[in-house]
PDB file of C-alpha atoms in Angstrom:
ATOM      1  CA  MET A   1      -0.336   3.986  -3.480  1.00 38.00           C
ATOM      2  CA  LEU A   2      -3.340   1.861  -2.066  1.00 44.00           C
ATOM      3  CA  GLN A   3      -1.108  -1.178  -3.515  1.00 45.00           C
ATOM      4  CA  ALA A   4       1.738  -0.242  -2.128  1.00 41.00           C
ATOM      5  CA  LEU A   5       0.445  -0.507   1.488  1.00 41.00           C
ATOM      6  CA  PHE A   6      -0.701  -4.084   1.336  1.00 44.00           C
ATOM      7  CA  LEU A   7       0.767  -5.895  -1.215  1.00 45.00           C
ATOM      8  CA  GLU A   8       4.228  -6.225  -0.483  1.00 46.00           C
ATOM      9  CA  ASP A   9       6.549  -8.292  -2.785  1.00 43.00           C
ATOM     10  CA  ALA A  10       8.765 -10.780   0.518  1.00 42.00           C
ATOM     11  CA  PRO A  11       7.558 -13.989   0.435  1.00 41.00           C
ATOM     12  CA  PRO A  12       5.779 -14.332   4.354  1.00 45.00           C
ATOM     13  CA  THR A  13       7.990 -15.570   6.933  1.00 45.00           C
ATOM     14  CA  PRO A  14       5.955 -17.671   9.352  1.00 44.00           C
ATOM     15  CA  SER A  15       6.513 -16.417  12.737  1.00 47.00           C
ATOM     16  CA  PRO A  16       7.908 -18.878  15.588  1.00 42.00           C
ATOM     17  CA  SER A  17       5.052 -18.582  17.923  1.00 52.00           C
ATOM     18  CA  THR A  18       2.510 -18.928  15.127  1.00 56.00           C
ATOM     19  CA  PRO A  19       0.560 -22.175  15.580  1.00 57.00           C
ATOM     20  CA  SER A  20       0.874 -24.720  12.600  1.00 61.00           C
ATOM     21  CA  SER A  21      -2.140 -26.657  14.042  1.00 78.00           C
ATOM     22  CA  GLY A  22      -5.956 -25.680  15.253  1.00 87.00           C
ATOM     23  CA  GLN A  23      -8.448 -23.489  12.745  1.00 93.00           C
ATOM     24  CA  TRP A  24      -7.122 -19.380  12.209  1.00 97.00           C
ATOM     25  CA  ILE A  25     -10.143 -17.149  11.618  1.00 95.00           C
ATOM     26  CA  LEU A  26     -10.538 -14.010  10.763  1.00 97.00           C
ATOM     27  CA  PHE A  27     -13.237 -11.410  11.664  1.00 96.00           C
ATOM     28  CA  PHE A  28     -13.765  -7.826   9.852  1.00 98.00           C
ATOM     29  CA  ASP A  29     -16.187  -5.053   9.894  1.00 98.00           C
ATOM     30  CA  GLY A  30     -15.784  -1.574   8.885  1.00 98.00           C
ATOM     31  CA  ALA A  31     -17.558   1.381  10.099  1.00 97.00           C
ATOM     32  CA  SER A  32     -18.924   5.268   8.833  1.00 97.00           C
ATOM     33  CA  ARG A  33     -20.711   7.206  10.611  1.00 96.00           C
ATOM     34  CA  GLY A  34     -22.712   9.075   7.443  1.00 94.00           C
ATOM     35  CA  ASN A  35     -21.636   7.087   4.749  1.00 91.00           C
ATOM     36  CA  PRO A  36     -19.097   9.171   3.566  1.00 96.00           C
ATOM     37  CA  GLY A  37     -18.439  10.483   6.493  1.00 98.00           C
ATOM     38  CA  PRO A  38     -15.573   9.102   9.545  1.00 98.00           C
ATOM     39  CA  ALA A  39     -14.497   5.610   9.055  1.00 98.00           C
ATOM     40  CA  GLY A  40     -13.145   2.621  11.012  1.00 98.00           C
ATOM     41  CA  ALA A  41     -11.742  -0.204  10.025  1.00 98.00           C
ATOM     42  CA  GLY A  42     -11.746  -3.551  12.546  1.00 98.00           C
ATOM     43  CA  ALA A  43     -10.002  -6.999  11.935  1.00 98.00           C
ATOM     44  CA  ILE A  44      -9.117  -9.139  14.614  1.00 95.00           C
ATOM     45  CA  LEU A  45      -7.398 -13.005  13.979  1.00 96.00           C
ATOM     46  CA  VAL A  46      -8.086 -15.872  16.049  1.00 92.00           C
ATOM     47  CA  HIS A  47      -6.411 -19.578  16.660  1.00 91.00           C
ATOM     48  CA  VAL A  48      -8.803 -22.206  17.869  1.00 87.00           C
ATOM     49  CA  SER A  49      -7.542 -25.436  19.120  1.00 83.00           C
ATOM     50  CA  ALA A  50      -8.548 -28.608  20.928  1.00 80.00           C
ATOM     51  CA  THR A  51      -8.006 -26.689  23.700  1.00 81.00           C
ATOM     52  CA  GLN A  52      -8.100 -22.727  23.656  1.00 80.00           C
ATOM     53  CA  SER A  53      -8.856 -20.036  21.810  1.00 81.00           C
ATOM     54  CA  SER A  54      -6.440 -17.032  21.256  1.00 84.00           C
ATOM     55  CA  VAL A  55      -6.459 -13.777  20.010  1.00 87.00           C
ATOM     56  CA  ILE A  56      -3.441 -13.966  17.885  1.00 92.00           C
ATOM     57  CA  TRP A  57      -3.599 -10.312  16.163  1.00 94.00           C
ATOM     58  CA  ALA A  58      -5.692  -7.352  16.038  1.00 94.00           C
ATOM     59  CA  VAL A  59      -6.238  -3.663  14.180  1.00 96.00           C
ATOM     60  CA  SER A  60      -8.555  -0.629  15.065  1.00 97.00           C
ATOM     61  CA  ALA A  61      -7.978   1.640  12.067  1.00 98.00           C
ATOM     62  CA  TYR A  62      -8.959   5.193  11.564  1.00 98.00           C
ATOM     63  CA  LEU A  63      -9.419   5.954   7.762  1.00 98.00           C
ATOM     64  CA  GLY A  64     -10.845   9.360   7.725  1.00 98.00           C
ATOM     65  CA  VAL A  65     -13.583  10.340   5.661  1.00 98.00           C
ATOM     66  CA  LYS A  66     -14.478   6.989   3.848  1.00 98.00           C
ATOM     67  CA  THR A  67     -17.807   5.138   2.962  1.00 98.00           C
ATOM     68  CA  ASN A  68     -18.572   2.400   4.555  1.00 97.00           C
ATOM     69  CA  ASN A  69     -18.154  -0.007   1.826  1.00 98.00           C
ATOM     70  CA  GLU A  70     -14.429   1.108   1.700  1.00 98.00           C
ATOM     71  CA  ALA A  71     -13.957   0.553   5.468  1.00 98.00           C
ATOM     72  CA  GLU A  72     -14.983  -2.854   5.213  1.00 98.00           C
ATOM     73  CA  TYR A  73     -12.723  -3.701   2.614  1.00 98.00           C
ATOM     74  CA  THR A  74      -9.902  -2.134   4.531  1.00 99.00           C
ATOM     75  CA  ALA A  75     -10.487  -4.068   7.305  1.00 98.00           C
ATOM     76  CA  LEU A  76     -10.535  -7.320   5.436  1.00 98.00           C
ATOM     77  CA  ILE A  77      -7.558  -5.951   3.531  1.00 98.00           C
ATOM     78  CA  GLN A  78      -5.874  -5.200   7.033  1.00 98.00           C
ATOM     79  CA  GLY A  79      -6.532  -8.622   8.016  1.00 98.00           C
ATOM     80  CA  LEU A  80      -5.354 -10.560   4.972  1.00 98.00           C
ATOM     81  CA  SER A  81      -2.135  -8.782   4.777  1.00 97.00           C
ATOM     82  CA  TYR A  82      -1.689  -9.802   8.135  1.00 97.00           C
ATOM     83  CA  CYS A  83      -2.089 -13.498   7.660  1.00 97.00           C
ATOM     84  CA  ARG A  84       0.334 -13.113   3.991  1.00 96.00           C
ATOM     85  CA  SER A  85       2.980 -12.010   6.197  1.00 95.00           C
ATOM     86  CA  ARG A  86       2.575 -14.805   8.712  1.00 95.00           C
ATOM     87  CA  GLY A  87       2.953 -17.352   5.880  1.00 96.00           C
ATOM     88  CA  ILE A  88      -1.177 -18.156   7.412  1.00 96.00           C
ATOM     89  CA  ASN A  89      -2.596 -19.957   3.862  1.00 93.00           C
ATOM     90  CA  CYS A  90      -5.829 -21.810   5.120  1.00 96.00           C
ATOM     91  CA  LEU A  91      -8.483 -19.461   7.202  1.00 96.00           C
ATOM     92  CA  LEU A  92     -12.285 -18.792   7.641  1.00 96.00           C
ATOM     93  CA  ILE A  93     -13.283 -14.838   7.059  1.00 96.00           C
ATOM     94  CA  VAL A  94     -15.616 -14.276   9.022  1.00 95.00           C
ATOM     95  CA  GLY A  95     -17.722 -10.504   7.903  1.00 96.00           C
ATOM     96  CA  ASP A  96     -21.044  -8.964   8.247  1.00 94.00           C
ATOM     97  CA  SER A  97     -20.551  -7.470   4.986  1.00 95.00           C
ATOM     98  CA  ARG A  98     -22.806  -9.499   2.492  1.00 94.00           C
ATOM     99  CA  PHE A  99     -21.879  -6.579  -0.674  1.00 96.00           C
ATOM    100  CA  VAL A 100     -17.497  -7.399   0.039  1.00 97.00           C
ATOM    101  CA  LEU A 101     -18.019 -11.101   0.627  1.00 95.00           C
ATOM    102  CA  ASP A 102     -20.324 -11.983  -2.488  1.00 94.00           C
ATOM    103  CA  ALA A 103     -18.306  -9.785  -4.351  1.00 95.00           C
ATOM    104  CA  LEU A 104     -15.014 -11.863  -3.688  1.00 94.00           C
ATOM    105  CA  ARG A 105     -16.783 -15.121  -3.481  1.00 90.00           C
ATOM    106  CA  ALA A 106     -17.910 -14.672  -6.942  1.00 90.00           C
ATOM    107  CA  GLY A 107     -14.829 -12.605  -8.015  1.00 89.00           C
ATOM    108  CA  ARG A 108     -16.882 -10.157  -9.404  1.00 92.00           C
ATOM    109  CA  ARG A 109     -15.648  -6.229  -9.536  1.00 93.00           C
ATOM    110  CA  PRO A 110     -17.448  -3.779  -7.894  1.00 95.00           C
ATOM    111  CA  ARG A 111     -19.474  -1.233  -9.976  1.00 94.00           C
ATOM    112  CA  HIS A 112     -18.346   2.007  -8.524  1.00 95.00           C
ATOM    113  CA  PRO A 113     -14.580   2.954  -9.362  1.00 96.00           C
ATOM    114  CA  ARG A 114     -13.697   4.310  -6.047  1.00 96.00           C
ATOM    115  CA  LEU A 115     -14.210   0.185  -4.338  1.00 97.00           C
ATOM    116  CA  ILE A 116     -12.471  -1.354  -7.824  1.00 97.00           C
ATOM    117  CA  PRO A 117      -8.533  -0.841  -6.373  1.00 97.00           C
ATOM    118  CA  PHE A 118      -9.713  -2.314  -2.967  1.00 98.00           C
ATOM    119  CA  PHE A 119     -11.409  -5.100  -4.325  1.00 97.00           C
ATOM    120  CA  GLN A 120      -8.315  -5.868  -6.746  1.00 97.00           C
ATOM    121  CA  ILE A 121      -6.316  -5.909  -3.764  1.00 97.00           C
ATOM    122  CA  ALA A 122      -8.576  -8.123  -1.526  1.00 97.00           C
ATOM    123  CA  HIS A 123      -9.019 -10.566  -4.787  1.00 96.00           C
ATOM    124  CA  VAL A 124      -4.679 -10.845  -4.641  1.00 96.00           C
ATOM    125  CA  LEU A 125      -4.616 -11.148  -1.366  1.00 97.00           C
ATOM    126  CA  ARG A 126      -7.320 -13.834  -0.719  1.00 95.00           C
ATOM    127  CA  ALA A 127      -5.380 -15.860  -4.011  1.00 94.00           C
ATOM    128  CA  SER A 128      -2.598 -16.083  -2.398  1.00 93.00           C
ATOM    129  CA  LEU A 129      -4.190 -18.809   0.485  1.00 94.00           C
ATOM    130  CA  ARG A 130      -4.487 -22.200   0.020  1.00 94.00           C
ATOM    131  CA  GLU A 131      -8.229 -22.585   1.440  1.00 94.00           C
ATOM    132  CA  CYS A 132     -10.661 -20.022   2.109  1.00 92.00           C
ATOM    133  CA  ILE A 133     -13.972 -20.075   3.627  1.00 93.00           C
ATOM    134  CA  TRP A 134     -16.038 -17.523   3.581  1.00 92.00           C
ATOM    135  CA  ARG A 135     -18.995 -16.836   6.179  1.00 91.00           C
ATOM    136  CA  HIS A 136     -21.818 -14.040   6.495  1.00 90.00           C
ATOM    137  CA  HIS A 137     -22.627 -13.239   9.831  1.00 83.00           C
ATOM    138  CA  ARG A 138     -25.097 -10.797  10.812  1.00 80.00           C
ATOM    139  CA  ARG A 139     -23.367  -7.736  13.161  1.00 74.00           C
ATOM    140  CA  SER A 140     -25.250  -9.351  16.603  1.00 74.00           C
ATOM    141  CA  TYR A 141     -22.477 -12.231  15.649  1.00 77.00           C
ATOM    142  CA  ASN A 142     -19.023  -9.749  14.514  1.00 87.00           C
ATOM    143  CA  ARG A 143     -18.677  -7.964  18.067  1.00 90.00           C
ATOM    144  CA  MET A 144     -15.385  -8.433  18.015  1.00 90.00           C
ATOM    145  CA  ALA A 145     -14.474  -6.394  14.898  1.00 95.00           C
ATOM    146  CA  ASP A 146     -17.140  -4.100  14.904  1.00 95.00           C
ATOM    147  CA  ALA A 147     -15.662  -3.273  18.634  1.00 94.00           C
ATOM    148  CA  LEU A 148     -12.397  -2.725  17.108  1.00 95.00           C
ATOM    149  CA  ALA A 149     -13.735  -0.471  14.534  1.00 97.00           C
ATOM    150  CA  ASN A 150     -15.851   1.565  16.565  1.00 96.00           C
ATOM    151  CA  TRP A 151     -13.295   2.520  18.645  1.00 95.00           C
ATOM    152  CA  ALA A 152     -10.761   3.604  15.960  1.00 97.00           C
ATOM    153  CA  LEU A 153     -13.941   6.095  15.189  1.00 96.00           C
ATOM    154  CA  ASP A 154     -14.499   7.048  18.903  1.00 96.00           C
ATOM    155  CA  HIS A 155     -10.593   7.513  19.534  1.00 96.00           C
ATOM    156  CA  ALA A 156      -9.832   9.358  16.535  1.00 97.00           C
ATOM    157  CA  GLN A 157      -6.984   6.781  16.106  1.00 96.00           C
ATOM    158  CA  SER A 158      -5.539   3.290  15.226  1.00 97.00           C
ATOM    159  CA  GLN A 159      -3.915   1.034  16.966  1.00 94.00           C
ATOM    160  CA  VAL A 160      -2.474  -2.467  16.074  1.00 93.00           C
ATOM    161  CA  PHE A 161      -2.638  -5.253  19.062  1.00 85.00           C
ATOM    162  CA  GLN A 162       0.138  -8.060  18.477  1.00 77.00           C
ATOM    163  CA  PRO A 163       1.395 -10.425  20.918  1.00 67.00           C
ATOM    164  CA  PRO A 164       0.389 -11.289  23.664  1.00 57.00           C
ATOM    165  CA  PRO A 165      -2.371  -8.894  22.397  1.00 54.00           C
ATOM    166  CA  VAL A 166      -4.513  -6.507  25.225  1.00 59.00           C
ATOM    167  CA  VAL A 167      -7.631  -5.566  23.420  1.00 58.00           C
ATOM    168  CA  PRO A 168      -9.975  -3.573  24.142  1.00 62.00           C
ATOM    169  CA  SER A 169     -12.442  -4.693  27.140  1.00 63.00           C
ATOM    170  CA  SER A 170     -15.550  -4.508  24.641  1.00 64.00           C
ATOM    171  CA  VAL A 171     -13.560  -7.143  22.180  1.00 64.00           C
ATOM    172  CA  LEU A 172     -12.944  -9.311  24.968  1.00 61.00           C
ATOM    173  CA  LYS A 173     -15.939  -9.694  26.267  1.00 64.00           C
ATOM    174  CA  ALA A 174     -17.425 -10.920  22.285  1.00 68.00           C
ATOM    175  CA  LEU A 175     -14.841 -13.239  22.146  1.00 65.00           C
ATOM    176  CA  SER A 176     -16.591 -16.731  23.007  1.00 61.00           C
ATOM    177  CA  SER A 177     -19.706 -16.240  21.437  1.00 64.00           C
ATOM    178  CA  ASP A 178     -18.545 -14.836  17.480  1.00 70.00           C
ATOM    179  CA  ILE A 179     -16.468 -18.028  18.153  1.00 66.00           C
ATOM    180  CA  GLY A 180     -18.969 -20.175  18.396  1.00 64.00           C
ATOM    181  CA  ALA A 181     -20.684 -18.781  16.024  1.00 66.00           C
ATOM    182  CA  ALA A 182     -18.335 -18.821  13.198  1.00 65.00           C
ATOM    183  CA  THR A 183     -18.160 -22.705  14.302  1.00 61.00           C
ATOM    184  CA  LEU A 184     -21.613 -23.398  13.221  1.00 53.00           C
ATOM    185  CA  LEU A 185     -22.984 -21.964  10.851  1.00 47.00           C
ATOM    186  CA  ARG A 186     -22.860 -23.702   6.685  1.00 46.00           C
ATOM    187  CA  ASP A 187     -19.089 -23.055   5.011  1.00 47.00           C
ATOM    188  CA  THR A 188     -18.862 -21.073   1.780  1.00 48.00           C
ATOM    189  CA  THR A 189     -15.775 -22.639   0.900  1.00 48.00           C
ATOM    190  CA  GLU A 190     -13.776 -21.453  -2.254  1.00 49.00           C
TER     191      GLU A 190
END
């Protein structure tokens, strides 16, 4: 059932408004209060060109009771699913979960049975990308996605923000520092 939510057979359909030059950055984060406990996932897709940075899409998803790692994987899967649906195939992926990033970089399945389906979906979605750069950031440089995950928890609801994205002010405040940090750290290209 989880796979049916994120893996569709339909080919990607590039949007007429999808920019073709510049860099795509996907920030993701998950949060769980209790671990397991009420959980939220946040993902935000930003397009950076030579002249501007634009929030293209964002999601804040309330997940019910989940672990932090399930929330992290869900945020990444939602972001990768959106990118796949728009034909975006070169992506810088930024998150603060070393557990998730290291597993996907190495192609190493998690040991916990509850996490295996999440890993498998993320792995398939990642394989649809032509180029993927993974970046681990401390939480202080992943504030946009963190704010989206916590917004879902605070409001116990989900929200998709699509163009023109009107995102919560707490997310916009973090935009410039997160993008700046994402472009400065060392690449791990796959």
